[in-house]
């Protein structure tokens, strides 16, 4: 398969690209690194990227930014960061990528647990993750030609726990290799409209 991976230079991105690169042609895309560059906040940049890359069999996004701050201090501009980047950035990758996705191809997006397991300072993160779940489930019933879309929702990574564990009190960090399995299942499997929760569950 020809796989476009947006966000391939991050912690999760590197591990996912390494695993899938054993069996497929992975095209690494980043803001300033990789085979191609894209600013997912900018729809024109996304369109330009797809025009350069051409047709593909799968797209993975492990990119996107949200802002963390106390609710009483959150500004409209700070909420817009997550809405424009992690939410609409991924939505626009799907919307604009449909014309380049081959039959039986797939999209795999990335969210997180904060919409179901909220944390302090995380209202923007929770809002964006919840919206991504709704988008993926709804988009799945409209895709044609056996095209698929899924969402990987990992909890805090072991590599990130020194930085983020104060915000995820009582949560067990997950190994990056376990997170990779969610992306492999989405790309190489046949399911659609699924949310692969890695390292956490709604049952608690």
C-alpha atoms as one frame of an Amber mdcrd trajectory, in Angstrom:
protein
   0.000   0.000   0.000   0.933   3.619  -0.511   0.423   5.291   2.887   0.496
   9.035   3.533   1.510   9.669   7.154   0.961  13.207   8.423   2.858  13.725
  11.659   5.428  11.028  10.993   8.177  12.741  12.995   6.469  12.615  16.415
   6.916   9.945  19.080   3.888   7.949  17.944   4.471   8.873  14.311   8.000
   7.473  14.168   6.913   4.172  15.687   3.899   3.828  13.399   5.906   4.644
  10.269   8.639   2.193  11.253   6.160  -0.659  11.699   4.069  -0.035   8.594
   7.184   0.792   6.573   8.241  -2.848   6.837   5.390  -3.844   4.537   4.255
  -0.687   2.747   5.464   2.467   1.047   5.108   5.153   3.739   5.236   8.788
   2.632   6.295  10.894   5.620   4.677  14.321   5.890   5.452  16.993   8.480
   5.218  20.723   9.006   8.901  21.189   8.184  10.257  17.638   7.798   9.530
  14.511   5.789   9.067  13.738   2.110   6.420  16.459   1.826   5.420  19.375
   4.044   1.973  20.531   5.128   0.371  22.935   7.563  -2.828  21.124   8.547
  -4.224  24.390   9.942  -4.350  25.652   6.346  -6.724  23.947   3.852  -4.780
  25.409   0.909  -1.613  23.756   2.209  -3.459  20.431   2.498  -4.771  20.710
  -1.067  -1.284  21.494  -2.326   0.140  18.462  -0.529  -2.404  16.096  -2.067
  -1.762  17.529  -5.532   1.935  16.806  -5.080   1.502  13.307  -3.674  -1.320
  12.036  -5.872  -3.340   8.883  -5.208  -2.812   6.815  -2.083  -4.251   3.769
  -0.298  -4.257   5.020   3.284  -3.774   8.216   5.230  -2.715   8.371   8.872
  -2.693  11.555  10.913  -0.769  11.700  14.174  -0.545  15.498  14.106  -2.596
  18.286  15.669  -2.335  20.783  18.499  -4.604  21.815  21.380  -4.117  24.389
  24.127  -4.329  23.546  27.836  -5.382  26.202  30.365  -7.794  26.768  33.266
 -11.397  27.138  32.158 -11.736  30.596  33.740  -8.730  31.831  31.771  -9.412
  30.237  28.389  -9.734  32.708  25.522 -11.535  32.322  22.225  -8.187  32.408
  20.471  -6.856  29.565  22.626  -9.902  27.400  21.918  -9.432  28.131  18.217
  -6.007  26.469  18.299  -7.490  23.013  18.896 -10.493  23.610  16.673  -8.382
  24.718  13.727  -5.484  22.290  14.164  -6.390  18.950  15.734 -10.073  19.001
  14.763 -10.464  20.779  11.428  -6.930  19.892  10.385  -7.867  16.212  10.483
 -11.353  16.801   9.099  -9.855  18.662   6.135  -7.348  15.869   5.515 -10.340
  13.585   5.023 -12.499  16.065   3.139  -9.766  17.110   0.719  -8.163  13.677
   0.556 -11.267  11.869  -0.660 -10.502  12.725  -4.261  -7.108  11.013  -3.986
  -8.026   7.966  -1.864  -8.147   4.761  -3.876 -10.959   2.213  -3.633 -10.794
   0.175  -0.399  -8.547   2.878   1.045  -8.691   4.215   4.587  -8.233   7.228
   6.837  -6.902   6.864  10.389  -7.178   9.889  12.661  -5.992  10.470  16.240
  -7.794  11.681  19.368  -7.344  10.932  23.087  -9.249  10.013  26.277 -10.062
  13.456  27.679 -13.611  13.618  26.308 -14.531  10.545  28.392 -11.933  10.789
  31.152 -11.535  14.552  31.681  -8.494  16.215  33.190  -7.839  19.645  34.650
  -7.012  22.303  32.043  -8.356  20.006  29.317 -11.683  21.496  28.193 -10.375
  22.224  24.699  -8.851  18.755  24.399 -12.100  17.129  25.559 -14.161  19.178
  23.139 -11.929  18.354  20.161 -11.663  14.629  20.952 -15.415  14.296  21.312
 -15.978  16.055  18.008 -13.492  13.770  16.273 -15.362  10.694  17.492 -18.617
  12.071  16.141 -17.048  12.981  12.822 -15.467   9.563  12.286 -18.641   7.637
  13.109 -20.718   9.835  10.823 -18.209   9.918   7.956 -17.960   6.119   8.010
 -21.557   5.678   6.859 -21.081   8.040   3.918 -17.859   6.687   2.455 -18.252
   4.723  -0.751 -16.248   2.136  -2.729 -15.346   0.250   0.460 -13.384   3.191
   1.792 -12.953   3.241   5.570 -12.237   5.631   8.430 -11.237   4.946  12.050
  -9.931   6.806  15.082  -7.072   5.816  17.407  -7.432   7.188  20.943  -4.320
   6.508  23.042  -3.852   7.486  26.655  -0.625   9.038  27.959   2.536   7.455
  26.551   5.237   6.035  28.805   7.722   8.362  27.110   5.537  11.358  27.961
   4.651  10.418  31.526   7.393  12.523  33.191   5.817  15.609  31.606   2.101
  14.752  31.678   1.574  12.431  34.658   0.579  15.332  36.984  -2.454  15.871
  34.718  -3.346  12.175  34.440  -3.323  11.230  38.121  -4.099   7.538  38.648
  -3.766   6.703  34.947  -1.345   4.063  33.751   0.839   5.107  30.829   0.859
   2.922  27.733   3.829   1.712  25.708   4.211   3.243  22.270   4.395  -0.232
  20.716   0.881  -0.917  22.024  -0.395   2.305  20.477   1.092   1.317  17.133
  -1.206  -1.722  17.029  -4.255   0.527  16.765  -2.937   2.163  13.610  -1.926
  -1.190  12.123  -5.411  -2.580  12.779  -7.049   0.432  11.185  -4.852   0.426
   8.072  -4.508  -3.300   7.458  -7.875  -4.467   8.820 -11.363  -4.093   7.392
 -13.265  -2.260  10.143 -14.704   1.215   9.759 -16.258   3.795  12.062 -14.314
   2.401  15.018 -12.590   4.113  17.934  -9.556   2.110  19.054  -8.974   3.069
  22.690  -5.404   2.169  23.606  -4.507   1.973  27.288  -7.876   3.157  28.581
 -11.537   2.181  28.623 -14.882   3.841  29.154 -15.523   1.262  31.878 -14.072
   2.652  35.098
